[in-house]
Amino acid sequence: MKHFLKDTDFAQHEIPEVFALARELKRQRGKHAPPTLEGQSWALIFSKSSTRTRVSFEVGIRELGGHSIFLNQNDIQLGRGESIADTARVLGRYLHGLVVRTFDHSDVEELARQGGIPVVNALTDFLHPCQIYSDAFTLAECWSGSAGAQLESLKGKKIAFLGDCACNVANSWILGANRFGMEISLAGPECYAPGPEIRELLKQEGYAGGYTFTDDPVAAVKDADVVYTDVWVSMGKENEMRDRLDELQPYAVTQDLLDGAAKDAYFMHCLPAYVGKEVTREVLEGPRSVVFDQAENRLHVQKAILSVLGKSGGR
Ligand code: CP
Ligand code: NVA
């Protein structure tokens, strides 16, 4: 049985299949829908807000012939203290898969261990792999021309990540960049540098030292093919808002900063964006911004991921 909890849960040789499927699903959307989840019921268990992830998964499951059930953590007994292990063992008797957005990464690991059905990480405090696969697919589309989203087009490209370099999207991009053969350089204040947990995971995956970190945003974006940022105040960090807005201000993506990257560099943001904070309107709405392509590709790439996982086992 296959789970998708972290960027490296697909081996290097499996990623071309995911991209090829996503390409095909995107091309054929509305014309032909392969019923890869026919007869299957998948639950979405979300303990945090979501626009893109929730809607793209619900629509995606439906378009693949499956049925989705949305459960806010507080709607079920989990919110009243039932253990994750018991919840997983019960839900595994009814469902064919779980899509989970929560705080502790260990919770998705426990659900995967106990449930007997595929589990997809829809964002934890540690990682957001669905986002990074969709972003990588978007870049592959940008760089592959009429061939359409070829994984090889990512090889050797440089991504610069600015701002909170210890957040889930940064961590997942560190892992993903290594998986996709890209170089990643991050810039932020020292107190938001990538932490020991991601360094340990990189080591386990054979990618020790697979990133560079600096407090100089200009140095990080130099020669970068992509400049990426995320919100400065991730979900669950609202009590740190004031400090974060002050400390991260020098890392805002402005047109000047983007002009210091490689010629024709793309701007990316996982969204939601806070204009005037981590990015200026000029950059977000500018000709190099691909933020809405990233958002659209969540649907196609996640459908591909679900299709692969849905045939991997479970009920
Ligand atoms: N990028 C992303 O995951 O957006 P949502 O929080 O709206 O799902
Ligand atoms: N780092 C952000 C990502 C939102 C999609 C958060 O966790 O809130």
Coordinates of C-alpha atoms and ligand atoms in Angstrom, one line a residue:
M1 CA 0.0 0.0 0.0
K2 CA 1.2 3.4 -0.9
H3 CA 0.9 6.7 1.0
F4 CA 1.9 10.2 0.1
L5 CA 3.1 11.9 3.3
K6 CA 6.3 13.4 2.1
D7 CA 7.9 14.5 -1.2
T8 CA 10.1 11.4 -1.4
D9 CA 7.2 8.9 -1.1
F10 CA 7.4 8.6 -4.9
A11 CA 10.7 7.2 -6.0
Q12 CA 12.5 9.1 -8.7
H13 CA 11.5 6.5 -11.3
E14 CA 7.8 6.8 -10.3
I15 CA 7.5 10.6 -10.8
P16 CA 7.4 10.5 -14.6
E17 CA 4.2 8.3 -14.3
V18 CA 2.6 10.9 -12.0
F19 CA 3.5 13.7 -14.4
A20 CA 2.3 11.8 -17.5
L21 CA -1.0 11.0 -15.8
A22 CA -1.4 14.6 -14.7
R23 CA -0.7 15.8 -18.3
E24 CA -3.3 13.4 -19.6
L25 CA -5.9 14.2 -17.0
K26 CA -5.4 17.9 -17.7
R27 CA -5.7 17.5 -21.5
Q28 CA -8.8 15.3 -21.3
R29 CA -10.6 17.1 -18.5
G30 CA -14.3 17.4 -19.4
K31 CA -14.0 15.0 -22.3
H32 CA -12.9 11.7 -20.9
A33 CA -12.6 10.9 -17.2
P34 CA -10.9 7.6 -16.3
P35 CA -12.9 6.2 -13.4
T36 CA -9.8 5.2 -11.4
L37 CA -11.7 5.8 -8.1
E38 CA -15.0 4.2 -9.2
G39 CA -16.8 2.7 -6.2
Q40 CA -14.4 4.3 -3.8
S41 CA -15.1 6.6 -0.8
W42 CA -12.4 8.9 0.4
A43 CA -12.6 11.1 3.5
L44 CA -11.0 14.5 3.8
I45 CA -10.1 15.2 7.5
F46 CA -9.2 18.8 7.9
S47 CA -8.1 20.5 11.2
K48 CA -7.1 23.8 9.4
S49 CA -8.7 26.1 6.9
S50 CA -8.4 25.5 3.2
T51 CA -9.6 26.8 -0.1
R52 CA -7.4 25.2 -2.8
T53 CA -6.6 21.9 -1.2
R54 CA -10.1 21.1 -0.1
V55 CA -11.9 22.1 -3.3
S56 CA -9.3 20.5 -5.6
F57 CA -9.4 17.2 -3.8
E58 CA -13.2 17.1 -3.6
V59 CA -13.6 17.9 -7.3
G60 CA -10.8 15.6 -8.2
I61 CA -12.2 12.6 -6.3
R62 CA -15.6 13.2 -7.9
E63 CA -14.1 13.5 -11.4
L64 CA -12.3 10.2 -10.9
G65 CA -15.6 8.5 -10.2
G66 CA -15.2 8.4 -6.4
H67 CA -17.1 9.9 -3.5
S68 CA -15.7 12.3 -0.9
I69 CA -16.7 13.0 2.6
F70 CA -15.5 16.2 4.2
L71 CA -14.8 15.9 8.0
N72 CA -13.7 18.8 10.1
Q73 CA -11.7 17.3 13.0
N74 CA -14.3 18.8 15.4
D75 CA -17.2 17.0 13.6
I76 CA -15.8 13.6 14.6
Q77 CA -14.9 12.1 17.9
L78 CA -11.2 12.8 17.2
G79 CA -12.0 16.4 18.2
R80 CA -13.2 15.1 21.6
G81 CA -10.1 13.0 22.3
E82 CA -10.6 9.7 20.5
S83 CA -7.2 8.4 19.7
I84 CA -5.8 8.7 16.2
A85 CA -5.1 4.9 16.2
D86 CA -8.7 4.1 16.9
T87 CA -10.0 6.6 14.4
A88 CA -7.7 5.2 11.7
R89 CA -8.7 1.6 12.5
V90 CA -12.4 2.5 12.3
L91 CA -12.3 4.7 9.2
G92 CA -10.1 2.0 7.5
R93 CA -13.1 -0.3 7.7
Y94 CA -15.3 2.0 5.7
L95 CA -13.2 4.0 3.4
H96 CA -10.7 3.5 0.5
G97 CA -8.4 6.4 1.4
L98 CA -7.8 9.5 3.6
V99 CA -6.7 13.0 2.7
V100 CA -5.5 14.8 5.9
R101 CA -4.7 18.4 6.8
T102 CA -3.4 18.7 10.4
F103 CA -0.8 20.2 12.7
D104 CA 1.6 17.4 13.8
H105 CA 3.2 15.4 11.0
S106 CA 3.3 12.4 13.3
D107 CA -0.5 12.3 13.1
V108 CA -0.5 11.6 9.4
E109 CA 2.1 8.9 9.9
E110 CA 0.0 7.3 12.7
L111 CA -3.1 7.3 10.4
A112 CA -1.0 5.7 7.7
R113 CA 0.4 3.0 10.0
Q114 CA -3.0 2.1 11.5
G115 CA -5.6 2.7 8.9
G116 CA -4.9 0.0 6.3
I117 CA -5.8 2.5 3.5
P118 CA -3.7 5.1 1.5
V119 CA -3.2 8.4 3.3
V120 CA -2.4 11.7 1.5
N121 CA -0.8 14.6 3.4
A122 CA -2.8 17.7 2.5
L123 CA -0.5 19.8 4.7
T124 CA 1.0 19.4 8.1
D125 CA 3.2 21.9 10.1
F126 CA 6.2 20.0 8.6
L127 CA 5.4 19.3 4.9
H128 CA 3.0 20.2 2.1
P129 CA 4.0 17.7 -0.7
C130 CA 0.9 18.0 -2.9
Q131 CA 1.7 21.7 -3.3
I132 CA 5.3 21.0 -4.3
Y133 CA 4.4 18.3 -6.9
S134 CA 1.9 20.7 -8.4
D135 CA 4.4 23.5 -8.4
A136 CA 7.1 21.3 -10.0
F137 CA 4.6 20.2 -12.7
T138 CA 3.8 23.9 -13.4
L139 CA 7.5 24.6 -13.8
A140 CA 7.9 21.6 -16.1
E141 CA 5.0 22.9 -18.2
C142 CA 6.7 26.3 -18.4
W143 CA 10.1 24.8 -19.4
S144 CA 8.9 21.9 -21.7
G145 CA 7.1 23.9 -24.4
S146 CA 4.9 21.8 -26.6
A147 CA 6.2 18.5 -25.1
G148 CA 4.2 19.3 -22.0
A149 CA 5.5 19.0 -18.4
Q150 CA 8.6 16.8 -18.8
L151 CA 10.3 16.0 -15.5
E152 CA 13.8 16.3 -17.1
S153 CA 13.2 20.0 -17.7
L154 CA 13.6 20.6 -14.0
K155 CA 17.1 19.2 -13.8
G156 CA 19.8 21.7 -12.8
K157 CA 17.3 24.6 -12.4
K158 CA 17.7 26.8 -9.3
I159 CA 14.8 27.9 -7.0
A160 CA 15.1 30.6 -4.4
F161 CA 12.8 30.5 -1.5
L162 CA 12.4 33.7 0.6
G163 CA 10.8 34.4 4.0
D164 CA 9.9 31.8 6.6
C165 CA 12.4 29.1 5.6
A166 CA 11.3 26.8 8.4
C167 CA 7.6 26.5 7.2
N168 CA 6.0 23.5 5.6
V169 CA 6.2 24.8 2.1
A170 CA 9.9 25.6 2.4
N171 CA 10.6 22.2 4.0
S172 CA 8.7 20.4 1.2
W173 CA 10.5 22.4 -1.4
I174 CA 13.9 21.5 0.1
L175 CA 13.0 17.8 -0.1
G176 CA 11.3 18.2 -3.5
A177 CA 14.1 20.2 -5.1
N178 CA 16.5 17.3 -4.2
R179 CA 14.1 14.7 -5.6
F180 CA 13.6 16.7 -8.8
G181 CA 17.3 17.3 -9.3
M182 CA 17.0 21.1 -8.7
E183 CA 19.2 23.4 -6.7
I184 CA 17.5 25.3 -3.8
S185 CA 18.7 28.4 -2.0
L186 CA 16.7 29.9 0.9
A187 CA 16.9 33.4 2.4
G188 CA 15.4 34.6 5.7
P189 CA 16.4 35.7 9.2
E190 CA 18.5 33.1 11.0
C191 CA 15.6 32.4 13.4
Y192 CA 13.5 31.2 10.4
A193 CA 16.3 28.9 8.9
P194 CA 15.4 25.3 8.0
G195 CA 15.4 23.3 11.3
P196 CA 16.9 20.0 12.5
E197 CA 13.8 17.9 11.5
I198 CA 14.2 18.6 7.8
R199 CA 18.0 18.3 8.0
E200 CA 17.5 14.8 9.6
L201 CA 15.0 13.8 6.9
L202 CA 17.3 15.0 4.2
K203 CA 20.1 12.9 5.7
Q204 CA 17.8 9.8 5.9
E205 CA 16.9 10.3 2.2
G206 CA 20.5 10.6 1.1
Y207 CA 20.3 14.4 0.5
A208 CA 22.4 15.7 3.4
G209 CA 23.4 19.3 2.9
G210 CA 21.0 19.6 -0.1
Y211 CA 20.3 23.3 0.3
T212 CA 21.9 26.6 1.0
F213 CA 20.7 29.2 3.5
T214 CA 21.6 32.8 3.7
D215 CA 20.2 35.9 5.4
D216 CA 20.9 37.9 2.2
P217 CA 17.9 37.8 -0.2
V218 CA 19.8 39.3 -3.1
A219 CA 22.4 36.5 -2.9
A220 CA 19.7 33.8 -2.7
V221 CA 17.9 35.0 -5.9
K222 CA 21.1 35.5 -8.0
D223 CA 20.8 33.3 -11.1
A224 CA 17.6 31.7 -9.7
D225 CA 15.2 30.4 -12.3
V226 CA 12.3 30.6 -9.8
V227 CA 11.6 33.0 -6.9
Y228 CA 9.2 31.5 -4.4
T229 CA 7.6 32.8 -1.3
D230 CA 4.8 31.8 1.1
V231 CA 2.8 33.6 3.8
W232 CA 4.9 34.9 6.7
V233 CA 2.3 33.7 9.3
S234 CA 1.4 30.1 8.7
M235 CA -1.7 28.6 10.2
G236 CA -1.2 28.0 13.9
K237 CA 1.4 30.8 14.2
E238 CA -1.0 33.7 14.5
N239 CA 0.2 34.6 18.0
E240 CA 3.7 35.4 16.5
M241 CA 2.2 37.7 13.9
R242 CA 3.7 41.0 15.1
D243 CA 7.3 39.7 15.3
R244 CA 7.1 37.8 12.0
L245 CA 5.8 40.8 10.1
D246 CA 8.7 42.9 11.4
E247 CA 11.5 40.3 11.1
L248 CA 10.5 39.1 7.6
Q249 CA 10.0 42.5 6.0
P250 CA 13.5 42.6 4.3
Y251 CA 12.5 39.3 2.5
A252 CA 9.4 40.7 0.7
V253 CA 9.5 39.8 -3.1
T254 CA 9.6 43.1 -4.9
Q255 CA 10.2 43.8 -8.6
D256 CA 13.7 45.0 -7.8
L257 CA 14.5 41.7 -6.1
L258 CA 12.9 39.6 -8.9
D259 CA 15.0 41.6 -11.4
G260 CA 18.1 40.3 -9.7
A261 CA 17.2 36.7 -10.5
A262 CA 17.9 35.0 -13.9
K263 CA 16.4 36.6 -16.9
D264 CA 12.9 35.2 -17.4
A265 CA 12.7 33.8 -13.8
Y266 CA 9.2 32.8 -12.7
F267 CA 7.5 34.0 -9.5
M268 CA 5.6 31.4 -7.5
H269 CA 3.5 31.5 -4.4
C270 CA 1.4 28.6 -3.0
L271 CA -1.4 31.1 -2.0
P272 CA -3.1 32.6 -0.1
A273 CA -1.0 35.7 -0.7
Y274 CA -0.9 38.8 1.4
V275 CA -0.1 41.6 -0.9
G276 CA 2.1 44.3 0.5
K277 CA 3.6 41.8 2.9
E278 CA 5.6 38.9 1.4
V279 CA 5.0 40.1 -2.1
T280 CA 4.1 43.3 -3.9
R281 CA 1.1 43.5 -6.2
E282 CA 3.4 44.3 -9.1
V283 CA 5.1 41.0 -8.8
L284 CA 2.0 38.9 -7.9
E285 CA 0.1 40.3 -10.9
G286 CA 3.2 40.6 -13.1
P287 CA 4.1 38.7 -16.3
R288 CA 6.4 36.3 -14.6
S289 CA 3.8 35.2 -12.0
V290 CA 2.4 31.7 -12.4
V291 CA 0.5 31.6 -9.2
F292 CA -2.9 30.7 -10.7
D293 CA -1.4 28.0 -12.9
Q294 CA 0.1 26.5 -9.7
A295 CA -3.4 26.6 -8.1
E296 CA -5.1 25.0 -11.1
N297 CA -2.5 22.2 -11.3
R298 CA -3.3 21.2 -7.8
L299 CA -6.4 19.5 -9.3
H300 CA -4.6 17.7 -12.1
V301 CA -1.6 16.6 -10.2
Q302 CA -3.6 15.4 -7.1
K303 CA -5.9 13.4 -9.4
A304 CA -2.8 11.7 -10.7
I305 CA -1.6 11.0 -7.2
L306 CA -5.0 9.7 -6.1
S307 CA -5.1 7.4 -9.2
V308 CA -1.7 5.9 -8.4
L309 CA -2.6 5.5 -4.7
G310 CA -6.1 4.3 -5.3
K311 CA -4.9 1.2 -7.2
S312 CA -2.1 0.5 -4.6
G313 CA -4.3 -1.3 -2.2
G314 CA -6.6 -0.8 0.7
R315 CA -10.2 -2.0 0.8
Ligands
CP1 N1 -1.9 26.4 -1.1 C1 -2.9 25.8 -0.4 O1 -2.7 24.7 0.2 O2 -4.0 26.5 -0.2 P1 -5.2 26.2 0.8 O3 -4.7 26.5 2.2 O4 -6.3 27.2 0.4 O5 -5.6 24.8 0.6
NVA2 N1 2.7 27.8 5.2 C1 1.3 28.1 5.0 C2 0.9 27.3 3.7 C3 -0.6 27.6 3.4 C4 -1.0 26.8 2.2 C5 0.6 27.6 6.2 O1 0.9 26.5 6.7 O2 -0.4 28.3 6.6

